[in-house]
PDB file of C-alpha atoms in Angstrom:
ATOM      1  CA  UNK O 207     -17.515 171.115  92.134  1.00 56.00           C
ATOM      2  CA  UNK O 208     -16.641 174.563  91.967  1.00 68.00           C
ATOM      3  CA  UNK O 209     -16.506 176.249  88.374  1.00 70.00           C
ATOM      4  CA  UNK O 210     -15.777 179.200  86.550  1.00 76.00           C
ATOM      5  CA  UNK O 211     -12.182 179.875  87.748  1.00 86.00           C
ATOM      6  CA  UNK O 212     -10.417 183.041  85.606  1.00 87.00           C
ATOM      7  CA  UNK O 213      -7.767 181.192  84.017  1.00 88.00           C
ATOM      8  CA  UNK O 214      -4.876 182.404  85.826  1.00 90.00           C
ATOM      9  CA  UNK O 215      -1.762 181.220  86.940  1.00 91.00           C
ATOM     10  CA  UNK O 216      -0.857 183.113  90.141  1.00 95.00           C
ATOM     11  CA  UNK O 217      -4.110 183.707  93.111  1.00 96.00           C
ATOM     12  CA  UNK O 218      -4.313 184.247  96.499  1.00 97.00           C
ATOM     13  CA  UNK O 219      -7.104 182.198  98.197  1.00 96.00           C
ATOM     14  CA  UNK O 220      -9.121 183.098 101.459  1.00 96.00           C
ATOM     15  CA  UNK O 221     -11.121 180.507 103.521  1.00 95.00           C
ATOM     16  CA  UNK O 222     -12.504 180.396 106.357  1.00 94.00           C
ATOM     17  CA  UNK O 223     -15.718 179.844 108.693  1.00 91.00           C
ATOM     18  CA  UNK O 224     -18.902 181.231 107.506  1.00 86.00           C
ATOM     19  CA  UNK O 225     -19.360 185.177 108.990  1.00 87.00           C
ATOM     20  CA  UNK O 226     -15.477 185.345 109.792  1.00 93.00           C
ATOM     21  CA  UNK O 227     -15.396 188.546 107.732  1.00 91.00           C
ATOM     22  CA  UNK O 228     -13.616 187.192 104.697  1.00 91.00           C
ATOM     23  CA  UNK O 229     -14.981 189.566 102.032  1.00 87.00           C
ATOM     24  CA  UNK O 230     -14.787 192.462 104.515  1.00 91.00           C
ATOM     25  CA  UNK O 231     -11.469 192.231 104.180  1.00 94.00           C
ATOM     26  CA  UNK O 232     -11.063 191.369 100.342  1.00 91.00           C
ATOM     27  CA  UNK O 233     -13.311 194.550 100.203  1.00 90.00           C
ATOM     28  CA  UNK O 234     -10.269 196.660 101.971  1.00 92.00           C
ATOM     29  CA  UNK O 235      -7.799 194.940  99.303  1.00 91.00           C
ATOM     30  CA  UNK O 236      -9.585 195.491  96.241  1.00 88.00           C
ATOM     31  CA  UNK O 237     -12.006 198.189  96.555  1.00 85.00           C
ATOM     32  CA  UNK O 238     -14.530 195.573  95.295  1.00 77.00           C
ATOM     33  CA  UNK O 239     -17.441 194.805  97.023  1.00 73.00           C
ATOM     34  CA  UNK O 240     -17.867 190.764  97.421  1.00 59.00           C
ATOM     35  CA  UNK O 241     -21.210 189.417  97.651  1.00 57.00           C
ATOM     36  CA  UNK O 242     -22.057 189.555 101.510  1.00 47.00           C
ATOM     37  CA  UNK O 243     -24.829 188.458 103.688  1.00 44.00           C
ATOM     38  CA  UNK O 244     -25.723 188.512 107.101  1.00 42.00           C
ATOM     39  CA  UNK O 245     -26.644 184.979 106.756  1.00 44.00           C
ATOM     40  CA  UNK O 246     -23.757 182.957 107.235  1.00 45.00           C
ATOM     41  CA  UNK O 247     -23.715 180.522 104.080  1.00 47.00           C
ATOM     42  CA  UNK O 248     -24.533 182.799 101.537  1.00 49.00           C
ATOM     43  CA  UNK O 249     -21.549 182.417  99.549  1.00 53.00           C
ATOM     44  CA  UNK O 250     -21.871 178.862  97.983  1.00 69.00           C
ATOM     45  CA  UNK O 251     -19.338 179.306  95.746  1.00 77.00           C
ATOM     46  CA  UNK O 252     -16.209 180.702  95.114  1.00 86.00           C
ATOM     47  CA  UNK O 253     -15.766 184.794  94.108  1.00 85.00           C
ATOM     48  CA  UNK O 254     -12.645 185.847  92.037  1.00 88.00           C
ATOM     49  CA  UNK O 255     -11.782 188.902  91.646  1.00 87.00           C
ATOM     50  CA  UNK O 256      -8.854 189.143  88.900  1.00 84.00           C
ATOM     51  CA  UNK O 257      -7.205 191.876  86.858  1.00 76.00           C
ATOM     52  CA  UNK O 258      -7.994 191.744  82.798  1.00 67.00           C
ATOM     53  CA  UNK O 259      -4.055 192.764  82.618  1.00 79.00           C
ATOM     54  CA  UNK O 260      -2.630 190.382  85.231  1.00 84.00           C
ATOM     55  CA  UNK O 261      -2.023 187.013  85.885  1.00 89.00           C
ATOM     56  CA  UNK O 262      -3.779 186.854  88.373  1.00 93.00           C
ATOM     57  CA  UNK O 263      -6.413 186.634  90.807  1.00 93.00           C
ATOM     58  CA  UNK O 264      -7.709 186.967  94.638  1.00 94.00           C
ATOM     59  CA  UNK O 265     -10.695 184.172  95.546  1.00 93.00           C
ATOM     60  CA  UNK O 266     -12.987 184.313  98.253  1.00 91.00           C
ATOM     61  CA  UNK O 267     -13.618 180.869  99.093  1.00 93.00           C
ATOM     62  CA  UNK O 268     -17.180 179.788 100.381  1.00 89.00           C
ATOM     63  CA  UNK O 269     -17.265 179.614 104.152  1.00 87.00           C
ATOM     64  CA  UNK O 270     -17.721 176.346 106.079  1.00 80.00           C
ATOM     65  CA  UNK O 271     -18.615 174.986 109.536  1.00 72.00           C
ATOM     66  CA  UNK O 272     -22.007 175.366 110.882  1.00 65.00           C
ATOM     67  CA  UNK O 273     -24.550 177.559 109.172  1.00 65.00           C
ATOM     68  CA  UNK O 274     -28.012 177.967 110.783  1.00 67.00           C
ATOM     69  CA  UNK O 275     -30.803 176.577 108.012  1.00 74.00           C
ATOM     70  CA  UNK O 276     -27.830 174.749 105.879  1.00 72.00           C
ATOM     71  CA  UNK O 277     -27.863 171.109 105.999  1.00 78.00           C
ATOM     72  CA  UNK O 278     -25.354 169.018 107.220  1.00 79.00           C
ATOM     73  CA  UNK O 279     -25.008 167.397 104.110  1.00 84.00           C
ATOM     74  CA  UNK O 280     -24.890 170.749 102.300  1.00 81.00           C
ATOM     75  CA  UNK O 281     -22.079 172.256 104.976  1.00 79.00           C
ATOM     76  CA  UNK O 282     -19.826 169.033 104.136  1.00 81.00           C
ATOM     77  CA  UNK O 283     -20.091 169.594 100.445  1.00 85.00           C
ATOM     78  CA  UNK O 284     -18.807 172.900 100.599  1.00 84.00           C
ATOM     79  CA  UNK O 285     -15.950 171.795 102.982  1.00 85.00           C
ATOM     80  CA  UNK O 286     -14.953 168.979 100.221  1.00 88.00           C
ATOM     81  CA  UNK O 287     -15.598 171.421  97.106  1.00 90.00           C
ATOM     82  CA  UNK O 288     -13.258 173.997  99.193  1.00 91.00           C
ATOM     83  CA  UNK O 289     -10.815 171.258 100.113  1.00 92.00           C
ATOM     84  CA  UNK O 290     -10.357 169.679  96.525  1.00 93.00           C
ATOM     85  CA  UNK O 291     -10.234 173.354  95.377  1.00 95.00           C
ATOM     86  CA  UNK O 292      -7.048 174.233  97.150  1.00 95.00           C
ATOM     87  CA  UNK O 293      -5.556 170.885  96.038  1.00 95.00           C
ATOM     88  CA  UNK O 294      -6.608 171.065  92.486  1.00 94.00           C
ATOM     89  CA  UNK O 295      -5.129 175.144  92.393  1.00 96.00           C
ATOM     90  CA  UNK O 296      -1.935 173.738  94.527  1.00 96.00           C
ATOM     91  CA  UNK O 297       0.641 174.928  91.820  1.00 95.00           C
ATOM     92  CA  UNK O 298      -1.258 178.632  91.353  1.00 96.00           C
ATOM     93  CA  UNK O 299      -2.166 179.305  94.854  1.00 97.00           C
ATOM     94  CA  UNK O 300       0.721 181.731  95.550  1.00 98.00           C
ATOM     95  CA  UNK O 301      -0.803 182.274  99.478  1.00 98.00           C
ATOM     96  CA  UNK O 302      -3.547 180.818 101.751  1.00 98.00           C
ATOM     97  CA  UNK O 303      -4.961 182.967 103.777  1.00 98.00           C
ATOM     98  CA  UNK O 304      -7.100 181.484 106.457  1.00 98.00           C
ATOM     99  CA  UNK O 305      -9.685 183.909 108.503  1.00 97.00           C
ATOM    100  CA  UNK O 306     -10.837 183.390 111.848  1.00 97.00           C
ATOM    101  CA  UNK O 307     -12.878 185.493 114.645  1.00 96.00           C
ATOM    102  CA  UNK O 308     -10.727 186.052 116.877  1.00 96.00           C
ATOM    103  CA  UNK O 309     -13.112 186.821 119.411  1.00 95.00           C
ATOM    104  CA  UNK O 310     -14.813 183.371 119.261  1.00 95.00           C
ATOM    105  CA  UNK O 311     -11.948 181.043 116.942  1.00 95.00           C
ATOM    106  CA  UNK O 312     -10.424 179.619 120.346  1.00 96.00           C
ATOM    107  CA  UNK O 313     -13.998 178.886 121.594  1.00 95.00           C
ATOM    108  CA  UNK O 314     -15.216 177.069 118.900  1.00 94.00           C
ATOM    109  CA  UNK O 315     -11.894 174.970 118.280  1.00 95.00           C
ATOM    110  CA  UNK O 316     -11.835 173.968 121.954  1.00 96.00           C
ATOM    111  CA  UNK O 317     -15.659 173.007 121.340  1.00 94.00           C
ATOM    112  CA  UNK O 318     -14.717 170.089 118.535  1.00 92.00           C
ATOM    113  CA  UNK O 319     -11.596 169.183 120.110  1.00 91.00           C
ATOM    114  CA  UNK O 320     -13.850 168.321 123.634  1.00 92.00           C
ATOM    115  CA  UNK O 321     -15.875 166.053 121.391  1.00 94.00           C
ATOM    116  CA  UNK O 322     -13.004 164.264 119.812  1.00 93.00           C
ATOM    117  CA  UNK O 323     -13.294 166.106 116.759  1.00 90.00           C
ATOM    118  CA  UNK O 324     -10.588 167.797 114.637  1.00 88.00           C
ATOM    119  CA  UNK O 325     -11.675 171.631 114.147  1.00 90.00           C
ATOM    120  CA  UNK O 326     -12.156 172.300 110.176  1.00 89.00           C
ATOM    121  CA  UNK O 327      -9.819 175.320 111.095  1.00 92.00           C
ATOM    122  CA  UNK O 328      -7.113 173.180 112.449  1.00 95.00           C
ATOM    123  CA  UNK O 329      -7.686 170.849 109.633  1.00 93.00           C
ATOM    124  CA  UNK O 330      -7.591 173.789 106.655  1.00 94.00           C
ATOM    125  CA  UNK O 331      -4.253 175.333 108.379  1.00 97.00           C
ATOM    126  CA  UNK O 332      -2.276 171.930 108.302  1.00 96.00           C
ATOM    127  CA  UNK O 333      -3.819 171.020 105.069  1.00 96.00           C
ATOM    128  CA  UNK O 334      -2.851 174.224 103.453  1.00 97.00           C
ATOM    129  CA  UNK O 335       0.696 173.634 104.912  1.00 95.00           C
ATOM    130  CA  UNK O 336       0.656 169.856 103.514  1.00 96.00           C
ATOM    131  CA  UNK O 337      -0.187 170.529  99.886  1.00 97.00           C
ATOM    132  CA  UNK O 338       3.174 173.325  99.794  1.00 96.00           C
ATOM    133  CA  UNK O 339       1.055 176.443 100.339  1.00 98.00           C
ATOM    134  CA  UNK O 340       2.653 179.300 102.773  1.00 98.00           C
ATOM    135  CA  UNK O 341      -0.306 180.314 104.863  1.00 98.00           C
ATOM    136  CA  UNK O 342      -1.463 183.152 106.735  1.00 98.00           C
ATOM    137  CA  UNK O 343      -4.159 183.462 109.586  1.00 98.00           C
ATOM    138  CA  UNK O 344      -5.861 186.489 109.783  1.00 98.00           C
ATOM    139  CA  UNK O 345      -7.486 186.804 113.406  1.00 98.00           C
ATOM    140  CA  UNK O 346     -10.092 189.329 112.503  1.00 97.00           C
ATOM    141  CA  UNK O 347     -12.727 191.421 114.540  1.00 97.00           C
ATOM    142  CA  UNK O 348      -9.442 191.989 116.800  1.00 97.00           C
ATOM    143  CA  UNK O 349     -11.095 195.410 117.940  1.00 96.00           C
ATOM    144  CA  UNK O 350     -13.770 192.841 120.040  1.00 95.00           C
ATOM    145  CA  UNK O 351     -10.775 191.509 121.757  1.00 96.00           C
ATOM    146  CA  UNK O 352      -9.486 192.532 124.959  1.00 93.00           C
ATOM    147  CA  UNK O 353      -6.224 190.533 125.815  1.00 94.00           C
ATOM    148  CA  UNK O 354      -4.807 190.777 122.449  1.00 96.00           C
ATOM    149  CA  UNK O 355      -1.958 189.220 123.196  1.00 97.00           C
ATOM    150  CA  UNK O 356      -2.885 186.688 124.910  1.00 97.00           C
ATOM    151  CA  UNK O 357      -5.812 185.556 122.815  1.00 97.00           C
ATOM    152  CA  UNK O 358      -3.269 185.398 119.727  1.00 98.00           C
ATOM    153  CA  UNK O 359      -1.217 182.817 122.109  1.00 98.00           C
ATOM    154  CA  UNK O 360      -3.580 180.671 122.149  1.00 97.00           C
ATOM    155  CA  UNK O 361      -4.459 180.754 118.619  1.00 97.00           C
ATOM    156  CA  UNK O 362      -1.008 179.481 117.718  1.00 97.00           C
ATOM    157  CA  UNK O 363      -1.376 176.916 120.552  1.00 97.00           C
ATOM    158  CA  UNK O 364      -4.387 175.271 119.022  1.00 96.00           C
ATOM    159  CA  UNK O 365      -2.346 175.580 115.651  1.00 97.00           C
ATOM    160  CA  UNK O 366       0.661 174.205 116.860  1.00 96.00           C
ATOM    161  CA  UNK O 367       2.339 176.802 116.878  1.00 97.00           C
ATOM    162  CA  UNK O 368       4.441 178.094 120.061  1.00 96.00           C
ATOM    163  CA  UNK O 369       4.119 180.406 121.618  1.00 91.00           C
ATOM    164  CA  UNK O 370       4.725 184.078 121.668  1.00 96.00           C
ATOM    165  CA  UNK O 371       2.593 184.578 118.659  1.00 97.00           C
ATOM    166  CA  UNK O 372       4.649 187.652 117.651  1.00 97.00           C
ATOM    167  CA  UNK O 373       7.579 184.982 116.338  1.00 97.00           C
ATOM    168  CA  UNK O 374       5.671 183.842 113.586  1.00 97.00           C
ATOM    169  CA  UNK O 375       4.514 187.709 112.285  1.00 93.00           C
ATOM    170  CA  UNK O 376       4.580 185.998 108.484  1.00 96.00           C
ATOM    171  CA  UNK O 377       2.091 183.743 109.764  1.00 97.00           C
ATOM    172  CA  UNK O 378      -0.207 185.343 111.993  1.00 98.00           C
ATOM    173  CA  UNK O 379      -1.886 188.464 111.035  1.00 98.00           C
ATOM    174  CA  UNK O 380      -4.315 190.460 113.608  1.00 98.00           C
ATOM    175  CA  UNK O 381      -6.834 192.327 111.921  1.00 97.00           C
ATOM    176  CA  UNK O 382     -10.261 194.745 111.942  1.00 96.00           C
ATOM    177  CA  UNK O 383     -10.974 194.589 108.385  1.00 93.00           C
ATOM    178  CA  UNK O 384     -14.343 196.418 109.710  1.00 90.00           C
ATOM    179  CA  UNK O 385     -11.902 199.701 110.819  1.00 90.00           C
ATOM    180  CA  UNK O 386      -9.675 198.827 107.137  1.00 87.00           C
ATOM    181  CA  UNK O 387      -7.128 197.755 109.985  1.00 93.00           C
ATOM    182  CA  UNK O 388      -5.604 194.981 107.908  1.00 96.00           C
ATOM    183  CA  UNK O 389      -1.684 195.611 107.434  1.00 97.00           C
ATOM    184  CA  UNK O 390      -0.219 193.026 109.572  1.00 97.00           C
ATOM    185  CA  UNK O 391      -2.026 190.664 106.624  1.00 98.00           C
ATOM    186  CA  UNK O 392      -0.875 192.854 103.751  1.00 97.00           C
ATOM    187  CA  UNK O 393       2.906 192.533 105.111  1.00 97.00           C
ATOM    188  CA  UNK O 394       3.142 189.083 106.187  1.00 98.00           C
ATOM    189  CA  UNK O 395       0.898 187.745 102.331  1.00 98.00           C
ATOM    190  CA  UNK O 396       3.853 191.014 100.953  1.00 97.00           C
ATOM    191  CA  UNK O 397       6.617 188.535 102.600  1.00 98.00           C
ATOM    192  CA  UNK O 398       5.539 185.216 100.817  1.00 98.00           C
ATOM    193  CA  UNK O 399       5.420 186.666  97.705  1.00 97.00           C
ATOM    194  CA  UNK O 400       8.621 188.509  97.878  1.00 97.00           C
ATOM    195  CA  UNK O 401       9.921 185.069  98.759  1.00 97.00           C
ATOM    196  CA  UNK O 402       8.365 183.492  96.230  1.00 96.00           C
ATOM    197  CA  UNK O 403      10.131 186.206  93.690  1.00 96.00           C
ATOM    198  CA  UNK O 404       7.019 187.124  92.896  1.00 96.00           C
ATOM    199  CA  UNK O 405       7.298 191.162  93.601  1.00 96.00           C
ATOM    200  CA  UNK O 406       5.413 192.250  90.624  1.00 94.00           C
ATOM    201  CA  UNK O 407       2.384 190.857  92.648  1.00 94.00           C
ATOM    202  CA  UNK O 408       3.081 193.203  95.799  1.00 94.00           C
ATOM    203  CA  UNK O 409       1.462 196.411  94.545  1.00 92.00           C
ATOM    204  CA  UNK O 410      -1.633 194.484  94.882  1.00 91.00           C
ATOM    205  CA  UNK O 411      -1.171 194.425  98.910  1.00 93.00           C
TER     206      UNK O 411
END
C-alpha cells in the first residue's frame, strides 16, 4: 500500500497507463520535474507535489496496464494500490484526472474489449465517477493525431459518452503536454473547482 501522503486535505490526482505522459504534464503545471523514465513502470509509487503554505497537493499516480519486464502480478498490485488509493483519498480528491494517448487509447481499449475484457481505462473513468469524484480525461500526444476530432469521438464512445466530444469540454481535455499545450485541462480541472467553491485553488491551474 501506498505511503507517505502530505497530509492534506484538498489534491488533485492523475492516473493513467504507464508512458501516457502523466508527469510531462504535471511538469507544465508545477514547474517541477517528476521522476520520469523511458521505461514504462518506473514510477511504483505515488509522487506529490504539495505547497508548505497550502492545503494542498497534486499526485502523480503510478501508471498501470502492461509494462514490458513487470510482472503480471506486480502490474495488478499497482492497479489495486492505485484503486484503493482513490477510494481511501475519496473525500480530498478535489479532481481525477485520467491521461490517455490519444494516438493509441482507442486501440488498446478496443484490444481488451475483443477479448472480453473491461479496459483498466474504462474501468478507472467509471470508478472515479462512482466513488463522487468529477473527472477529467486528458487525451495527450494530440500533436500525433491527425483526425482530431474524430479520434476524440470515439474516445467518449468507448467512455460512454456521446458523441460530439466538444459537449462534454469539462470532461474531455485534448492535450500536447510535450509542446506545454495543456489549457483545455487547466480550464475544464479550473471548472470543477470553481464548482466545488474551491477558487482559492485556481491560481494553481
Amino acid at each position: 500500500m501506498f505511503e507517505g501522503r502530505p497530509d492534506r486535505s484538498a489534491e488533485v490526482v492523475f492516473c493513467g497507463r504507464s508512458n501516457v505522459g502523466k508527469s510531462t504534464i504535471l511538469r507544465e503545471l508545477t514547474g517541477h520535474d517528476f521522476t520520469t523514465g523511458k521505461k514504462p513502470g518506473v514510477t511504483r509509487s505515488p509522487g506529490h507535489y504539495d505547497w508548505v503554505s497550502e492545503d494542498f497537493v497534486l499526485t502523480d499516480l503510478p501508471g498501470f496496464g502492461f509494462m514490458s519486464g513487470v510482472p503480471e502480478e506486480v502490474r495488478e498490485t499497482i492497479k489495486t494500490d492505485v484503486v484503493h488509493y482513490i477510494e481511501d483519498h475519496a473525500d480530498e480528491i478535489l479532481v481525477g484526472v485520467l491521461v490517455l494517448d490519444g494516438k493509441s487509447a482507442v486501440d488498446i481499449i478496443d484490444r481488451h474489449a475483443d477479448r472480453g475484457e473491461v479496459p483498466h481505462d474504462v474501468e478507472l473513468f467509471h470508478f472515479l465517477q462512482d466513488v463522487g469524484i468529477p473527472t477529467v480525461v486528458a487525451v495527450n500526444k494530440m500533436d500525433k493525431v491527425d483526425d482530431h476530432d474524430e479520434r476524440l469521438n470515439a474516445v467518449c464512445d468507448r467512455l460512454g459518452l456521446p458523441s460530439p466530444w466538444q459537449q462534454w469540454q469539462d470532461t474531455v481535455a485534448p492535450v500536447t503536454a510535450k509542446r506545454g499545450s495543456i489549457t483545455p485541462l487547466t480550464e475544464a480541472v479550473r471548472t470543477h473547482l470553481h464548482d466545488q467553491r474551491r477558487d482559492d485553488l485556481l491560481k494553481f491551474f
